Coordinates of N, CA and C in Angstrom, one line a residue:
X1449 N 6.4 -2.5 -12.9 CA 6.3 -1.6 -13.5 C 5.8 -0.1 -12.6
X1450 N 6.6 0.9 -13.2 CA 6.5 2.1 -12.0 C 5.4 3.1 -12.4
X1451 N 5.0 3.3 -11.0 CA 3.7 4.1 -10.8 C 4.0 5.5 -10.5
X1452 N 3.3 6.1 -10.9 CA 3.7 8.2 -10.5 C 3.6 8.4 -9.2
X1453 N 4.4 9.3 -9.2 CA 4.3 9.6 -7.3 C 2.8 10.2 -7.0
X1454 N 2.5 10.7 -6.2 CA 1.4 11.3 -5.6 C 1.7 13.0 -5.4
X1455 N 1.0 13.6 -6.1 CA 1.1 15.0 -6.0 C 0.4 15.9 -5.0
X1456 N 1.2 16.5 -4.0 CA 0.4 16.9 -3.1 C 1.2 18.1 -2.5
X1457 N 0.2 19.4 -2.1 CA 0.6 20.5 -1.9 C 0.6 20.7 -0.4
X1458 N 1.6 20.6 0.4 CA 1.4 21.1 1.9 C 0.4 22.3 2.0
X1459 N 0.1 22.3 3.1 CA -1.1 23.5 2.9 C 0.0 24.8 4.0
X1460 N 0.1 24.1 5.2 CA 1.1 25.3 5.4 C 0.0 25.3 6.9
X1461 N 0.5 26.2 8.2 CA -0.1 26.8 8.8 C 0.7 27.7 9.8
X1462 N 0.6 28.2 10.9 CA 1.2 29.3 11.3 C 2.5 28.6 12.1
X1463 N 2.6 27.3 12.4 CA 3.5 26.5 13.1 C 4.6 26.0 11.9
X1464 N 4.0 25.6 10.7 CA 4.8 25.3 10.0 C 5.5 26.0 8.5
X1465 N 4.7 27.0 8.3 CA 5.0 28.2 7.2 C 4.2 27.7 5.9
X1466 N 5.0 26.8 5.6 CA 4.8 26.1 4.0 C 4.5 24.9 4.2
X1467 N 4.5 24.2 5.1 CA 3.8 22.7 5.2 C 4.6 21.6 5.4
X1468 N 5.7 22.5 6.2 CA 7.3 21.2 6.2 C 7.4 21.9 8.3
X1469 N 7.0 21.1 8.6 CA 7.8 21.0 10.2 C 8.5 20.1 10.6
X1470 N 9.5 20.5 11.1 CA 10.8 19.1 11.5 C 11.6 18.7 10.1
X1471 N 12.0 17.5 10.6 CA 12.8 17.3 9.8 C 12.7 15.5 9.5
X1472 N 12.9 15.0 7.9 CA 12.7 13.7 7.7 C 14.3 13.5 7.2
X1473 N 14.2 12.4 7.5 CA 15.6 11.8 7.2 C 15.5 10.7 6.4
X1474 N 16.5 10.3 5.4 CA 16.5 9.9 4.2 C 18.1 9.2 4.2
X1475 N 17.9 7.7 3.7 CA 18.8 7.0 4.2 C 19.2 6.3 3.1
X1476 N 20.8 6.2 2.6 CA 21.3 5.4 1.3 C 22.2 4.4 2.1
X1477 N 21.7 3.0 2.2 CA 22.7 2.2 2.8 C 23.2 1.4 2.4
X1478 N 24.5 1.0 1.9 CA 25.2 0.2 1.1 C 26.0 -0.5 1.8
X1479 N 25.3 -1.9 1.8 CA 26.0 -3.2 2.4 C 27.0 -3.6 2.0
X1480 N 28.3 -4.2 2.3 CA 29.5 -4.6 1.7 C 29.7 -5.6 1.6
X1481 N 28.7 -6.7 0.7 CA 28.7 -8.0 0.4 C 30.2 -8.2 0.0
X1482 N 30.5 -9.7 0.3 CA 31.8 -10.5 -0.6 C 32.0 -10.1 -2.0
X1483 N 30.6 -10.1 -2.7 CA 30.8 -9.6 -4.2 C 31.2 -8.1 -4.2
X1484 N 30.6 -7.3 -3.6 CA 31.0 -6.1 -3.5 C 32.3 -5.7 -3.5
X1485 N 32.8 -5.9 -2.1 CA 34.2 -6.0 -1.4 C 35.4 -6.5 -2.8
X1486 N 34.5 -7.6 -3.4 CA 35.9 -8.2 -4.2 C 35.5 -7.0 -5.7
X1487 N 34.5 -6.3 -6.2 CA 34.8 -5.3 -7.4 C 35.4 -4.2 -6.7
X1488 N 35.5 -3.8 -5.8 CA 36.1 -2.8 -5.0 C 37.7 -2.9 -5.5
X1489 N 37.8 -4.1 -4.9 CA 39.8 -4.4 -4.6 C 40.1 -4.7 -6.0
X1490 N 39.0 -5.3 -7.2 CA 39.7 -5.3 -8.3 C 39.6 -3.8 -9.4
X1491 N 38.6 -3.4 -8.4 CA 38.9 -1.5 -9.1 C 38.0 -1.3 -10.2
X1492 N 36.9 -2.1 -10.1 CA 35.7 -2.0 -10.8 C 35.0 -0.5 -11.0
X1493 N 34.8 0.3 -12.1 CA 34.2 1.4 -12.3 C 33.2 1.7 -11.1
X1494 N 32.8 3.1 -11.1 CA 31.7 3.3 -9.8 C 30.5 2.5 -10.2
X1495 N 29.9 3.0 -11.6 CA 29.1 2.4 -12.3 C 28.9 0.8 -12.3
X1496 N 29.7 0.2 -12.5 CA 29.8 -1.3 -12.0 C 29.4 -2.0 -10.7
X1497 N 30.3 -0.9 -9.4 CA 29.9 -0.8 -8.5 C 28.8 -0.8 -8.1
X1498 N 28.1 0.4 -8.7 CA 26.3 0.6 -8.2 C 25.4 0.0 -8.7
X1499 N 25.9 -0.9 -9.8 CA 25.1 -1.7 -10.9 C 25.1 -2.9 -9.6
X1500 N 26.3 -3.7 -9.2 CA 26.2 -4.9 -8.5 C 25.5 -4.3 -6.9
X1501 N 25.6 -3.1 -6.6 CA 25.0 -2.8 -4.7 C 23.3 -2.6 -5.3
X1502 N 23.0 -2.1 -6.4 CA 21.4 -2.2 -6.6 C 20.7 -3.8 -7.0
X1503 N 21.6 -4.6 -7.4 CA 21.6 -5.8 -7.8 C 21.2 -6.5 -6.2
X1504 N 21.9 -6.0 -5.4 CA 22.0 -7.0 -4.2 C 21.1 -5.7 -3.0
X1505 N 19.9 -5.0 -3.8 CA 18.9 -4.2 -2.9 C 19.1 -3.2 -2.4
X1506 N 20.4 -2.2 -2.8 CA 20.4 -1.1 -2.3 C 19.6 0.0 -2.9
X1507 N 19.1 0.6 -1.7 CA 18.2 1.9 -2.2 C 18.8 3.1 -2.1
X1508 N 18.6 4.1 -3.4 CA 19.4 5.4 -3.2 C 18.7 6.0 -2.5
X1509 N 19.2 7.1 -2.4 CA 18.6 8.6 -1.8 C 17.7 9.2 -1.9
X1510 N 17.5 8.7 -4.1 CA 16.5 9.7 -4.4 C 15.5 8.3 -4.4
X1511 N 15.5 7.3 -4.5 CA 14.3 6.3 -4.1 C 13.9 6.1 -2.5
X1512 N 15.0 6.2 -1.8 CA 14.2 6.9 -0.5 C 13.3 8.2 -0.4
X1513 N 13.6 9.0 -1.0 CA 12.9 10.4 -1.0 C 11.7 10.1 -1.4
X1514 N 11.7 9.2 -2.7 CA 10.4 8.6 -3.4 C 9.2 7.9 -2.6
X1515 N 10.2 7.3 -1.7 CA 9.5 6.5 -0.7 C 8.6 7.4 0.0
X1516 N 9.2 8.3 0.5 CA 8.7 9.2 1.5 C 7.6 10.2 0.5
X1517 N 7.8 10.4 -0.3 CA 6.6 11.1 -1.0 C 5.3 10.1 -1.3
X1518 N 5.3 8.6 -1.6 CA 4.2 7.8 -1.8 C 3.8 7.6 0.0
X1519 N 4.6 7.8 0.7 CA 3.8 7.6 2.1 C 2.8 9.2 3.0
X1520 N 3.4 9.7 1.7 CA 2.5 11.3 2.2 C 3.5 12.1 3.1
X1521 N 4.6 11.9 2.7 CA 5.7 12.5 4.2 C 6.3 13.5 3.4
X1522 N 6.1 14.1 2.5 CA 6.6 15.1 1.6 C 6.1 15.3 0.4
X1523 N 6.6 16.2 -0.5 CA 6.4 16.2 -1.9 C 7.6 16.1 -2.7
X1524 N 7.6 15.9 -3.6 CA 8.3 15.2 -4.6 C 9.2 16.8 -4.8
X1525 N 8.8 17.9 -4.8 CA 9.3 18.9 -5.1 C 10.1 19.3 -3.9
X1526 N 10.1 18.8 -2.7 CA 11.1 19.5 -1.8 C 12.1 18.3 -1.4
X1527 N 11.8 16.8 -2.1 CA 13.1 16.0 -2.7 C 13.4 16.9 -3.6
X1528 N 13.4 16.9 -4.6 CA 14.2 17.0 -6.0 C 15.1 18.8 -5.6
X1529 N 14.2 19.5 -4.8 CA 14.8 20.8 -4.2 C 16.5 20.2 -3.3
X1530 N 16.2 19.4 -2.1 CA 17.3 19.3 -1.5 C 18.0 18.4 -2.3
X1531 N 17.8 17.4 -2.9 CA 19.0 16.2 -3.2 C 19.0 16.4 -4.8
X1532 N 18.2 17.5 -5.5 CA 18.5 17.3 -7.1 C 17.8 16.3 -7.8
X1533 N 18.2 16.0 -9.2 CA 17.6 15.0 -10.1 C 18.6 13.9 -10.0
X1534 N 18.8 12.9 -9.8 CA 19.7 11.6 -10.0 C 20.6 12.1 -11.0
X1535 N 21.3 11.7 -11.4 CA 22.4 11.9 -13.0 C 22.2 13.1 -13.6
X1536 N 21.6 14.0 -13.1 CA 21.1 15.2 -13.6 C 19.9 14.9 -15.0
X1537 N 19.7 13.8 -14.7 CA 18.2 13.6 -15.7 C 17.2 14.3 -15.6

């Protein structure tokens, strides 16, 4: 069951200005499994390949950002500002 992400506002200071200092790396890694390799060579659609990748445990870039929000490393507003909303939803 999905839970709401925490909402917090970075207070900022004389060093980080708006509450962000430095950079935070977010990753989307797609391990190419045998099933995924076959799907690609068979010419399956991007949506079908994405479904297979998600079934094998791939975390999207946006999900990685949401995990950073849960850990208090950034805010949802910043994730959406940088990445946008997945699929335009």
